[in-house]
XYZ file of C-alpha atoms in Angstrom:
654
model
C -18.691 -25.374 -43.177
C -20.454 -24.965 -46.531
C -23.321 -27.210 -45.387
C -23.752 -25.345 -42.082
C -23.842 -22.013 -43.888
C -26.434 -23.201 -46.406
C -28.602 -24.702 -43.669
C -28.382 -21.449 -41.709
C -29.407 -19.424 -44.741
C -32.448 -21.616 -45.351
C -33.404 -21.374 -41.667
C -32.918 -17.616 -41.729
C -35.091 -17.336 -44.840
C -37.899 -19.198 -43.086
C -37.710 -17.438 -39.720
C -37.215 -13.959 -41.169
C -40.180 -14.215 -43.524
C -42.592 -15.922 -41.144
C -42.200 -13.116 -38.616
C -43.021 -10.451 -41.197
C -46.593 -11.686 -41.695
C -49.125 -11.140 -38.894
C -50.197 -14.567 -37.636
C -53.871 -13.609 -37.286
C -54.096 -13.096 -41.052
C -52.995 -16.522 -42.140
C -53.072 -20.147 -41.107
C -50.367 -22.702 -41.901
C -51.428 -26.333 -42.090
C -49.723 -28.294 -39.243
C -48.059 -30.636 -41.736
C -46.591 -27.707 -43.679
C -45.572 -25.919 -40.494
C -43.793 -29.031 -39.252
C -42.029 -29.497 -42.594
C -40.817 -25.903 -42.577
C -39.611 -26.183 -38.991
C -37.719 -29.374 -39.843
C -36.331 -27.874 -43.091
C -38.031 -30.556 -45.161
C -38.957 -29.858 -48.792
C -42.175 -27.913 -49.415
C -43.692 -26.862 -52.749
C -46.201 -24.016 -52.966
C -49.212 -24.311 -55.301
C -51.697 -21.669 -56.449
C -55.481 -21.912 -56.535
C -56.406 -19.683 -59.493
C -56.236 -22.893 -61.542
C -58.810 -24.304 -59.120
C -61.182 -21.345 -59.117
C -60.755 -19.977 -62.662
C -58.437 -22.173 -64.733
C -60.326 -25.452 -65.120
C -64.010 -26.463 -65.219
C -65.648 -28.407 -62.396
C -65.104 -31.158 -61.294
C -61.828 -31.460 -63.224
C -60.453 -28.516 -61.243
C -60.653 -30.298 -57.890
C -59.438 -33.618 -59.282
C -56.447 -31.880 -60.874
C -55.390 -30.021 -57.724
C -55.626 -33.179 -55.614
C -53.519 -35.029 -58.182
C -50.926 -32.225 -58.142
C -50.580 -32.681 -54.383
C -50.212 -36.453 -54.750
C -47.465 -36.007 -57.344
C -45.588 -33.595 -55.099
C -45.749 -36.101 -52.230
C -44.736 -38.972 -54.472
C -41.520 -37.192 -55.392
C -40.411 -36.287 -51.909
C -41.975 -32.962 -50.909
C -44.919 -31.598 -48.953
C -47.540 -29.663 -50.967
C -48.623 -26.266 -49.652
C -51.666 -25.247 -51.713
C -52.420 -21.589 -50.978
C -55.836 -19.956 -51.016
C -58.051 -17.489 -49.159
C -61.063 -18.721 -47.214
C -63.341 -16.356 -45.310
C -60.657 -13.712 -45.027
C -57.956 -16.114 -43.847
C -54.867 -16.846 -45.913
C -54.466 -20.618 -45.891
C -51.094 -22.230 -46.549
C -51.680 -25.934 -47.078
C -55.381 -26.348 -47.824
C -57.004 -29.511 -46.510
C -58.951 -31.613 -48.997
C -62.210 -30.283 -47.536
C -61.034 -26.677 -47.907
C -59.808 -27.320 -51.432
C -63.148 -28.834 -52.413
C -64.983 -25.931 -50.791
C -62.956 -23.368 -52.721
C -63.197 -25.325 -55.967
C -66.975 -25.753 -55.837
C -67.939 -22.209 -54.759
C -69.650 -19.934 -57.259
C -68.637 -16.347 -58.081
C -65.313 -16.802 -56.342
C -62.736 -14.018 -56.550
C -59.231 -14.220 -58.030
C -56.609 -12.677 -55.761
C -53.430 -10.949 -56.839
C -51.165 -8.925 -54.514
C -53.323 -5.775 -54.760
C -56.494 -7.671 -53.785
C -55.294 -9.177 -50.520
C -56.181 -6.276 -48.148
C -59.702 -5.980 -49.557
C -60.411 -9.716 -49.512
C -59.103 -10.144 -45.973
C -60.954 -7.108 -44.587
C -64.198 -8.323 -46.177
C -63.656 -11.921 -45.021
C -63.951 -13.094 -48.624
C -62.676 -16.263 -50.314
C -60.480 -16.367 -53.411
C -58.090 -18.381 -55.507
C -54.568 -16.974 -55.509
C -52.758 -15.975 -58.699
C -49.065 -16.522 -59.339
C -48.285 -13.095 -57.871
C -50.222 -13.598 -54.633
C -48.971 -17.159 -54.219
C -45.356 -16.051 -54.650
C -45.788 -13.325 -52.049
C -47.383 -15.643 -49.491
C -44.958 -18.493 -50.163
C -41.978 -16.186 -49.656
C -43.405 -14.811 -46.417
C -43.591 -18.394 -45.149
C -40.091 -19.333 -46.292
C -41.078 -21.524 -49.260
C -38.692 -20.879 -52.183
C -40.234 -23.344 -54.688
C -43.594 -22.850 -56.414
C -45.213 -25.056 -59.101
C -47.870 -23.749 -61.463
C -49.131 -24.131 -65.024
C -48.191 -20.840 -66.679
C -47.431 -17.327 -65.467
C -49.024 -14.120 -66.685
C -47.163 -11.739 -68.951
C -47.358 -8.871 -71.405
C -50.633 -8.981 -73.336
C -50.554 -8.759 -77.109
C -52.422 -5.460 -77.130
C -50.382 -3.970 -74.306
C -49.192 -1.083 -76.481
C -52.727 0.302 -76.453
C -54.130 -1.142 -73.215
C -51.003 -1.204 -71.037
C -52.105 -4.651 -69.863
C -49.139 -6.340 -68.170
C -49.676 -9.070 -65.572
C -48.613 -8.289 -62.028
C -47.001 -11.765 -62.008
C -44.009 -10.217 -63.792
C -43.513 -7.463 -61.223
C -43.833 -10.047 -58.462
C -41.074 -12.100 -60.077
C -38.973 -8.937 -60.047
C -39.344 -8.337 -56.303
C -39.928 -11.737 -54.670
C -37.156 -14.377 -54.426
C -39.131 -17.500 -55.296
C -38.388 -19.964 -58.101
C -41.530 -20.477 -60.197
C -41.642 -23.747 -62.131
C -44.097 -23.381 -65.014
C -44.584 -24.197 -68.685
C -43.556 -20.659 -69.547
C -46.106 -17.886 -69.873
C -49.695 -18.434 -70.885
C -49.913 -19.027 -74.613
C -52.247 -16.092 -75.271
C -49.532 -13.584 -74.289
C -46.729 -11.796 -76.110
C -43.716 -13.994 -75.407
C -40.929 -11.731 -76.762
C -42.180 -8.658 -74.876
C -42.742 -10.723 -71.735
C -39.135 -11.935 -71.757
C -37.889 -8.390 -72.364
C -39.950 -7.150 -69.421
C -38.585 -9.879 -67.145
C -35.046 -8.981 -68.167
C -35.719 -5.357 -67.219
C -36.982 -6.523 -63.809
C -33.827 -8.570 -63.201
C -35.565 -11.945 -63.364
C -33.511 -14.970 -64.370
C -35.444 -17.015 -66.942
C -34.264 -20.549 -67.701
C -35.500 -23.577 -69.633
C -35.505 -27.013 -68.015
C -34.171 -29.217 -70.778
C -31.373 -29.701 -73.267
C -31.806 -26.340 -75.028
C -32.776 -22.823 -73.972
C -35.734 -22.616 -76.363
C -38.590 -20.985 -74.485
C -41.804 -23.071 -74.484
C -45.170 -21.718 -75.596
C -47.291 -23.423 -72.926
C -49.292 -25.776 -75.203
C -46.259 -26.407 -77.435
C -42.601 -27.155 -76.719
C -41.251 -24.158 -78.645
C -42.489 -20.741 -79.715
C -42.793 -19.415 -83.260
C -40.954 -16.193 -82.366
C -37.601 -17.876 -81.760
C -37.485 -16.540 -78.191
C -34.936 -18.110 -75.865
C -34.280 -18.084 -72.133
C -30.998 -17.191 -70.429
C -29.730 -20.795 -70.384
C -30.707 -24.456 -70.321
C -30.918 -26.176 -66.931
C -30.478 -29.871 -67.640
C -30.859 -31.647 -64.281
C -32.704 -31.381 -60.990
C -29.410 -30.974 -59.131
C -28.435 -28.072 -61.388
C -31.822 -26.448 -60.767
C -31.446 -26.858 -56.991
C -28.014 -25.223 -57.136
C -29.564 -22.340 -59.083
C -32.201 -21.788 -56.391
C -29.639 -22.129 -53.617
C -27.513 -19.453 -55.294
C -30.548 -17.153 -55.434
C -31.003 -17.635 -51.680
C -27.300 -17.237 -50.897
C -27.139 -13.986 -52.868
C -30.171 -12.648 -50.959
C -31.644 -11.323 -54.185
C -34.912 -9.427 -54.158
C -35.944 -10.992 -57.460
C -37.104 -14.482 -58.355
C -36.452 -17.106 -60.998
C -38.661 -18.497 -63.752
C -37.879 -22.081 -64.747
C -39.801 -22.931 -67.909
C -40.543 -26.628 -68.424
C -41.501 -27.643 -71.989
C -44.553 -29.860 -72.270
C -43.920 -33.451 -73.352
C -44.004 -33.996 -77.105
C -47.013 -36.318 -76.971
C -49.058 -33.698 -75.095
C -48.664 -30.861 -77.607
C -51.994 -29.645 -78.982
C -52.970 -30.351 -82.563
C -56.593 -29.629 -83.481
C -58.788 -31.948 -85.537
C -59.183 -29.264 -88.202
C -55.442 -28.803 -88.500
C -55.482 -25.332 -86.953
C -52.451 -24.533 -84.858
C -52.884 -23.130 -81.389
C -51.652 -19.674 -82.459
C -54.433 -19.131 -84.975
C -57.053 -20.138 -82.400
C -55.622 -17.633 -79.933
C -55.609 -14.794 -82.483
C -59.238 -15.412 -83.405
C -60.280 -15.618 -79.749
C -58.509 -12.381 -78.859
C -60.212 -10.550 -81.715
C -63.568 -11.887 -80.579
C -62.858 -10.805 -76.996
C -62.154 -7.271 -78.200
C -65.428 -7.187 -80.139
C -67.330 -8.305 -77.045
C -65.639 -5.714 -74.821
C -63.871 -8.258 -72.630
C -60.847 -6.685 -70.960
C -58.455 -7.091 -67.999
C -58.326 -10.307 -66.021
C -61.454 -11.562 -67.818
C -59.543 -12.055 -71.095
C -57.511 -15.106 -70.101
C -60.483 -17.265 -68.919
C -62.420 -16.220 -72.046
C -59.645 -17.226 -74.464
C -58.915 -20.466 -72.621
C -62.598 -21.330 -72.903
C -62.451 -20.788 -76.667
C -59.352 -22.963 -76.898
C -61.114 -25.738 -74.978
C -64.079 -25.534 -77.327
C -62.063 -25.569 -80.558
C -59.719 -28.355 -79.441
C -62.539 -30.614 -78.318
C -61.420 -30.227 -74.699
C -57.935 -31.526 -75.591
C -56.547 -28.386 -73.962
C -57.882 -29.528 -70.568
C -55.905 -32.763 -70.694
C -52.855 -30.913 -71.961
C -53.191 -28.344 -69.187
C -53.402 -31.124 -66.619
C -50.385 -32.995 -67.958
C -48.156 -29.953 -68.116
C -48.947 -28.878 -64.563
C -48.434 -32.465 -63.356
C -44.982 -32.443 -64.948
C -44.197 -29.081 -63.366
C -45.308 -30.388 -59.953
C -43.047 -33.417 -60.301
C -39.991 -31.381 -61.231
C -40.689 -28.777 -58.543
C -40.951 -31.518 -55.906
C -37.674 -33.076 -57.027
C -35.927 -29.694 -56.949
C -37.305 -28.901 -53.481
C -36.189 -32.297 -52.161
C -32.720 -31.806 -53.610
C -32.538 -28.239 -52.262
C -33.454 -29.289 -48.722
C -30.886 -32.089 -48.649
C -27.605 -30.772 -47.313
C -24.287 -31.884 -48.709
C -23.061 -35.196 -47.209
C -21.678 -34.914 -43.688
C -20.853 -37.466 -41.036
C -24.093 -36.588 -39.238
C -26.657 -36.943 -42.045
C -28.937 -39.994 -42.024
C -31.874 -41.118 -44.167
C -34.031 -44.006 -42.905
C -36.242 -46.231 -45.061
C -38.958 -48.587 -43.917
C -42.176 -48.856 -41.983
C -44.396 -46.071 -40.698
C -47.602 -47.729 -39.536
C -50.786 -46.967 -37.720
C -50.278 -49.068 -34.572
C -52.863 -50.341 -32.095
C -51.494 -51.784 -28.846
C -53.767 -54.025 -26.751
C -52.585 -54.345 -23.132
C -54.558 -57.118 -21.428
C -55.795 -56.583 -17.871
C -55.938 -60.276 -17.012
C -54.250 -63.497 -18.038
C -55.032 -64.201 -21.659
C -57.553 -67.033 -21.830
C -59.352 -67.275 -25.186
C -63.044 -67.745 -24.666
C -65.315 -67.678 -27.654
C -67.849 -64.873 -27.509
C -66.333 -63.110 -24.479
C -64.885 -59.614 -24.148
C -61.461 -59.302 -22.545
C -60.705 -56.206 -20.448
C -57.732 -54.276 -21.819
C -56.159 -50.883 -22.387
C -55.997 -49.680 -25.997
C -53.484 -47.218 -27.352
C -53.211 -46.017 -30.938
C -50.162 -44.262 -32.302
C -47.767 -44.151 -35.209
C -45.212 -46.939 -35.253
C -43.090 -49.182 -37.415
C -39.414 -49.876 -36.813
C -37.959 -47.239 -39.150
C -40.482 -44.684 -37.876
C -39.770 -45.498 -34.223
C -36.039 -45.061 -34.739
C -36.603 -41.749 -36.555
C -38.962 -40.576 -33.810
C -36.429 -41.467 -31.124
C -33.591 -39.736 -33.012
C -35.818 -36.681 -33.346
C -36.434 -36.636 -29.583
C -32.688 -37.034 -29.015
C -32.269 -33.805 -31.005
C -30.210 -35.516 -33.682
C -29.754 -33.153 -36.650
C -30.093 -34.017 -40.336
C -32.283 -37.122 -40.037
C -35.351 -38.035 -42.123
C -37.550 -41.018 -42.824
C -38.456 -41.957 -46.402
C -41.561 -44.130 -46.636
C -44.894 -44.745 -48.353
C -48.516 -44.718 -47.202
C -52.090 -44.697 -48.372
C -54.214 -41.568 -48.076
C -53.187 -39.585 -44.987
C -55.279 -39.589 -41.849
C -55.269 -36.732 -39.366
C -52.692 -38.551 -37.237
C -50.327 -38.894 -40.186
C -50.759 -35.290 -41.302
C -49.983 -33.729 -37.907
C -46.967 -35.903 -37.105
C -43.903 -33.738 -36.246
C -41.315 -36.436 -37.020
C -39.227 -35.444 -40.082
C -40.635 -37.673 -42.794
C -40.846 -37.764 -46.584
C -44.059 -39.668 -47.329
C -45.096 -40.813 -50.785
C -48.873 -41.261 -50.717
C -49.988 -44.041 -53.062
C -53.547 -43.717 -54.446
C -55.604 -46.853 -53.874
C -53.263 -48.221 -51.199
C -54.059 -48.751 -47.524
C -51.701 -47.308 -44.952
C -49.792 -50.076 -43.177
C -51.304 -51.143 -39.854
C -50.069 -53.232 -36.943
C -51.848 -54.616 -33.868
C -49.878 -55.906 -30.890
C -51.282 -58.067 -28.086
C -49.283 -57.532 -24.882
C -49.094 -59.681 -21.754
C -50.940 -58.248 -18.755
C -48.024 -58.772 -16.341
C -44.750 -58.532 -18.253
C -45.954 -56.340 -21.158
C -44.123 -58.792 -23.426
C -45.537 -59.308 -26.906
C -47.870 -62.312 -27.101
C -48.456 -61.923 -30.828
C -48.908 -59.280 -33.469
C -51.089 -58.746 -36.533
C -49.661 -56.765 -39.403
C -50.893 -55.482 -42.749
C -47.641 -54.084 -44.092
C -47.384 -55.444 -47.605
C -47.514 -51.896 -49.004
C -43.765 -51.601 -48.345
C -42.893 -54.581 -50.485
C -45.254 -53.472 -53.249
C -44.279 -49.816 -53.359
C -40.697 -49.415 -52.072
C -39.231 -50.926 -55.211
C -35.912 -50.459 -57.039
C -37.730 -47.962 -59.271
C -38.946 -46.054 -56.193
C -35.370 -45.918 -54.889
C -34.071 -44.639 -58.227
C -36.690 -41.880 -58.251
C -35.487 -40.817 -54.786
C -31.798 -41.232 -55.578
C -30.984 -37.535 -55.148
C -32.416 -37.682 -51.616
C -30.589 -40.889 -50.691
C -27.130 -39.889 -51.843
C -27.201 -36.547 -50.040
C -26.790 -38.464 -46.767
C -23.667 -40.101 -45.406
C -25.665 -42.823 -43.626
C -28.530 -44.937 -44.977
C -30.464 -47.011 -42.432
C -33.274 -49.391 -43.383
C -35.514 -51.992 -41.789
C -36.537 -55.510 -42.853
C -39.931 -54.440 -44.181
C -38.319 -53.773 -47.553
C -38.515 -56.522 -50.152
C -35.390 -58.587 -50.959
C -35.071 -56.846 -54.337
C -35.359 -53.389 -52.745
C -32.781 -54.297 -50.082
C -30.338 -55.479 -52.746
C -30.856 -52.360 -54.857
C -30.510 -50.049 -51.852
C -27.262 -51.748 -50.831
C -25.992 -51.449 -54.409
C -26.698 -47.707 -54.211
C -24.885 -47.494 -50.884
C -21.842 -49.295 -52.243
C -21.756 -47.271 -55.477
C -21.964 -43.922 -53.682
C -19.804 -45.012 -50.699
C -22.479 -44.615 -48.022
C -22.454 -46.159 -44.561
C -25.247 -48.731 -44.292
C -27.125 -49.690 -41.126
C -29.783 -52.421 -40.939
C -32.341 -52.928 -38.173
C -34.455 -56.036 -38.247
C -38.253 -55.920 -38.133
C -41.061 -58.434 -38.218
C -39.215 -61.410 -36.762
C -36.671 -64.030 -37.875
C -38.134 -64.727 -41.320
C -37.750 -61.147 -42.496
C -34.367 -60.854 -40.782
C -32.981 -63.554 -43.089
C -33.251 -61.089 -45.975
C -30.007 -59.448 -44.895
C -27.961 -62.670 -44.621
C -26.352 -62.446 -48.056
C -25.527 -58.743 -47.685
C -23.601 -58.695 -44.388
C -20.314 -57.925 -46.149
C -21.697 -54.548 -47.290
C -23.177 -53.457 -43.956
C -21.474 -51.244 -41.402
C -23.950 -51.595 -38.500
C -26.493 -54.324 -37.669
C -29.270 -54.247 -35.035
C -31.419 -57.308 -34.263
C -32.625 -59.496 -31.412
C -31.382 -62.977 -30.483
C -33.887 -64.949 -32.558
C -33.336 -62.712 -35.576
C -29.547 -63.136 -35.348
C -29.974 -66.903 -35.249
C -32.025 -66.659 -38.453
C -29.478 -64.369 -40.114
C -26.542 -66.663 -39.319
C -28.465 -69.966 -39.480
C -26.929 -70.901 -36.132
C -28.112 -71.075 -32.521
C -24.608 -70.500 -31.167
C -24.894 -66.728 -30.783
C -21.466 -65.812 -29.464
C -19.395 -67.978 -31.808
C -21.526 -66.903 -34.768
C -21.014 -63.275 -33.789
C -17.253 -63.751 -33.770
C -17.371 -65.461 -37.165
C -19.532 -62.757 -38.766
C -17.205 -59.997 -37.547
C -14.146 -61.875 -38.801
C -15.560 -62.617 -42.252
C -17.101 -59.169 -42.859
C -14.472 -56.546 -42.138
C -16.669 -53.570 -43.086
C -19.280 -54.648 -40.515
C -17.974 -52.583 -37.613
C -20.789 -52.983 -35.081
C -23.386 -55.657 -34.292
C -25.887 -55.125 -31.481
C -28.058 -58.089 -30.437
C -30.758 -57.225 -27.922
C -31.335 -60.005 -25.344
C -34.365 -58.704 -23.435
C -33.785 -58.643 -19.664
C -30.269 -59.995 -20.276
C -29.112 -56.757 -21.862
C -27.313 -56.400 -25.171
C -24.585 -58.452 -26.820
C -22.253 -56.103 -28.715
C -19.598 -57.113 -31.215
C -17.091 -54.615 -32.571
C -13.465 -54.647 -33.691
C -12.848 -58.301 -32.755
C -14.261 -57.653 -29.262
C -17.497 -59.002 -27.860
C -19.151 -57.674 -24.715
C -22.438 -58.354 -22.968
C -23.809 -55.119 -21.511
C -26.335 -55.297 -18.693
C -29.581 -53.386 -18.949
C -29.622 -50.242 -16.792
C -31.316 -50.765 -13.440
C -34.679 -49.109 -12.869
C -34.859 -46.746 -9.904
C -37.622 -46.781 -7.305
C -39.911 -44.556 -9.330
C -39.336 -46.630 -12.472
C -39.939 -50.129 -11.121
C -42.791 -50.952 -13.495
C -42.127 -52.024 -17.081
C -45.031 -50.647 -19.072
C -44.015 -51.130 -22.697
C -41.443 -53.286 -24.468
C -42.510 -52.714 -28.072
C -40.232 -49.752 -28.689
C -37.289 -50.555 -26.393
C -35.127 -52.112 -29.111
C -35.866 -49.251 -31.502
C -35.010 -46.718 -28.788
C -31.749 -48.538 -28.120
C -30.826 -48.450 -31.817
C -31.650 -44.736 -32.023
C -29.540 -43.970 -28.962
C -26.558 -45.803 -30.440
C -26.977 -44.187 -33.864
C -27.275 -40.691 -32.377
C -23.763 -41.081 -30.977
C -22.332 -42.830 -34.043
C -23.449 -39.864 -36.130
C -21.325 -37.661 -33.864
C -18.175 -39.734 -33.558
C -18.525 -42.915 -35.653
C -17.016 -45.706 -33.490
C -14.527 -43.543 -31.627
C -16.544 -43.668 -28.396
C -18.522 -46.902 -28.540
C -19.169 -47.068 -24.789
C -20.918 -43.708 -24.922
C -23.057 -44.913 -27.827
C -24.076 -48.056 -25.910
C -24.786 -45.959 -22.804
C -27.090 -43.682 -24.789
C -28.859 -46.695 -26.294
C -29.387 -48.372 -22.927
C -30.697 -45.162 -21.358
C -33.110 -44.577 -24.230
C -34.352 -48.172 -23.916
C -34.783 -47.769 -20.152
C -36.891 -44.630 -20.563
C -39.102 -46.329 -23.155
C -39.589 -49.488 -21.058
C -41.179 -47.408 -18.299
C -43.281 -45.288 -20.654
C -46.831 -45.869 -21.836
C -45.747 -44.688 -25.290
C -43.953 -46.739 -27.926
C -41.109 -44.209 -27.742
C -40.726 -42.273 -24.496
C -40.938 -38.486 -24.681
C -38.251 -38.464 -21.962
C -35.649 -39.134 -24.620
C -35.500 -35.391 -25.235
C -34.032 -34.952 -21.726
C -30.955 -37.095 -22.421
C -27.846 -34.916 -22.442
C -24.068 -35.200 -22.140
C -24.132 -34.967 -18.338
C -26.440 -37.984 -18.108
C -24.246 -40.013 -20.431
C -21.107 -39.026 -18.526
C -22.710 -40.268 -15.318
C -23.784 -43.581 -16.857
C -20.380 -44.220 -18.430
C -18.593 -43.529 -15.144
C -20.818 -45.379 -12.674
C -23.723 -47.375 -14.203
C -22.447 -49.033 -17.362
C -21.706 -52.699 -16.632
C -20.450 -55.350 -19.027
C -18.513 -58.563 -19.267
C -16.035 -59.477 -21.973
C -16.823 -62.652 -23.902
C -13.760 -64.721 -24.695
C -14.093 -67.582 -27.153
């Protein structure tokens, strides 16, 4: 009940806020929109750092790196800016580069939005504007460098950043390195207290950081220390549950090795004081002061401040992404599933004539490109089957348009310098059976490592089920199973890439709960060609392995469960479905159909699970797509009909 309530609150936050902003004023990137709709983790980012905070070309490089870090740690970046009078949530790389290379660009706070939009202007968004826009879109987590605050001469100028008022009226958690170092920290914290803003330090103590240094010389402290990502996520969830109108400031101290020490021995405070005095002499006031002082700091530190600024915002992005991922993961329930494995760019070649190699000739064929990979296909099919609380965790190279617009719920860690996995299948012209395949999928073995799994531990353990394919390396499989055993998760394995990869699971059968493979893969796993007797032996020797499904092509599926073995026939095609058009995703569709029912009732209604799997496979066999879109039409009435009249099997007695 707790999980349902929390999920409802997060959905309500998103839907309520998105309706309150006129759609013609802003544009949400399809990837961000999909993530919000699927309740996947999203982190908002500002663009004042791009337009005013860092020099070119470091500004663009830094913002792109921030996005990569957010992806690497499980969330989707939503960099916010204004381009030609349109509020953009989730800038593309081209848009980010355009904004970061433009001259005389504006800086937009809340007050500036109507003017900029009505004049079709472009601008980088401050903390205040970014908070406002993020909240209107239902994004509760925002990563930045430092927030504005009370200026040191505020008693005479009245200069107080609108960021503070925004924190007092907008329920977003801002992860930063405190307030900008040129400001009055004690008065800023007093002002935030007056506005009802919870201020916390991410670390072992509640010492408030001073941006370029881990502590401040005033002895100022936050409300409390937040020591872990899970604790931070609970803090944000409580803010949402309470429906507060104020936000949170989570201050993250810079790493010790990144603190600024000048060559001359000057501390950062003395540089700031001198720069502020010089700004006053030159008549620099308002929002021009901060860029001026930061420029002086850069000059006097030999540009060390740029590197420090980069490192602190990178750290903030990492922690924000981890918090968002933890926040979006519901508490464990019987229906939550995380999948790990392949998500490829697939190219299917369907020959139009018998395959006869002939050097120098061109063979007529039909080409189809789509996303694929076993773990992806199963996730896609589960998504079409309207299965709640499912996500895919995977890695890729730099995203293409196809990857960015994919609606399937996926956490993708983009790896700089890597190529996205690709697979080419050559299909028979008559039977559509696979003749051979060509795969470049080594990225999974290189990048989904035990260390990768540990970094995503909070995401993994929030799910009751963990399902993975054979594209993981042997060391990753072992480590993932160790995690499953330690945290008492149900483990499901689906083979991929043929018998050789399938063997990787042989020594771990005792820890599995569900196994999906084809006949040849099962022979490799058991090192035996006697399928039925081997199936009986595996079930007897591995009592936690409750279900084994071995796909047999046209001969249906061999199913072993609870000391019972049955061979289920494939569902007959009707007159309008007589042509088999695609076999590449049938096994994955079958596995998804079975899992969708297991997530509802475990093994209490196995026949219904098999019926759903066979129907999903049937729909995919007659589809031109790897996974048939017809899966979304499968409902209880269909399954009732199949169970009562179409499901055929024979018991295997040994």
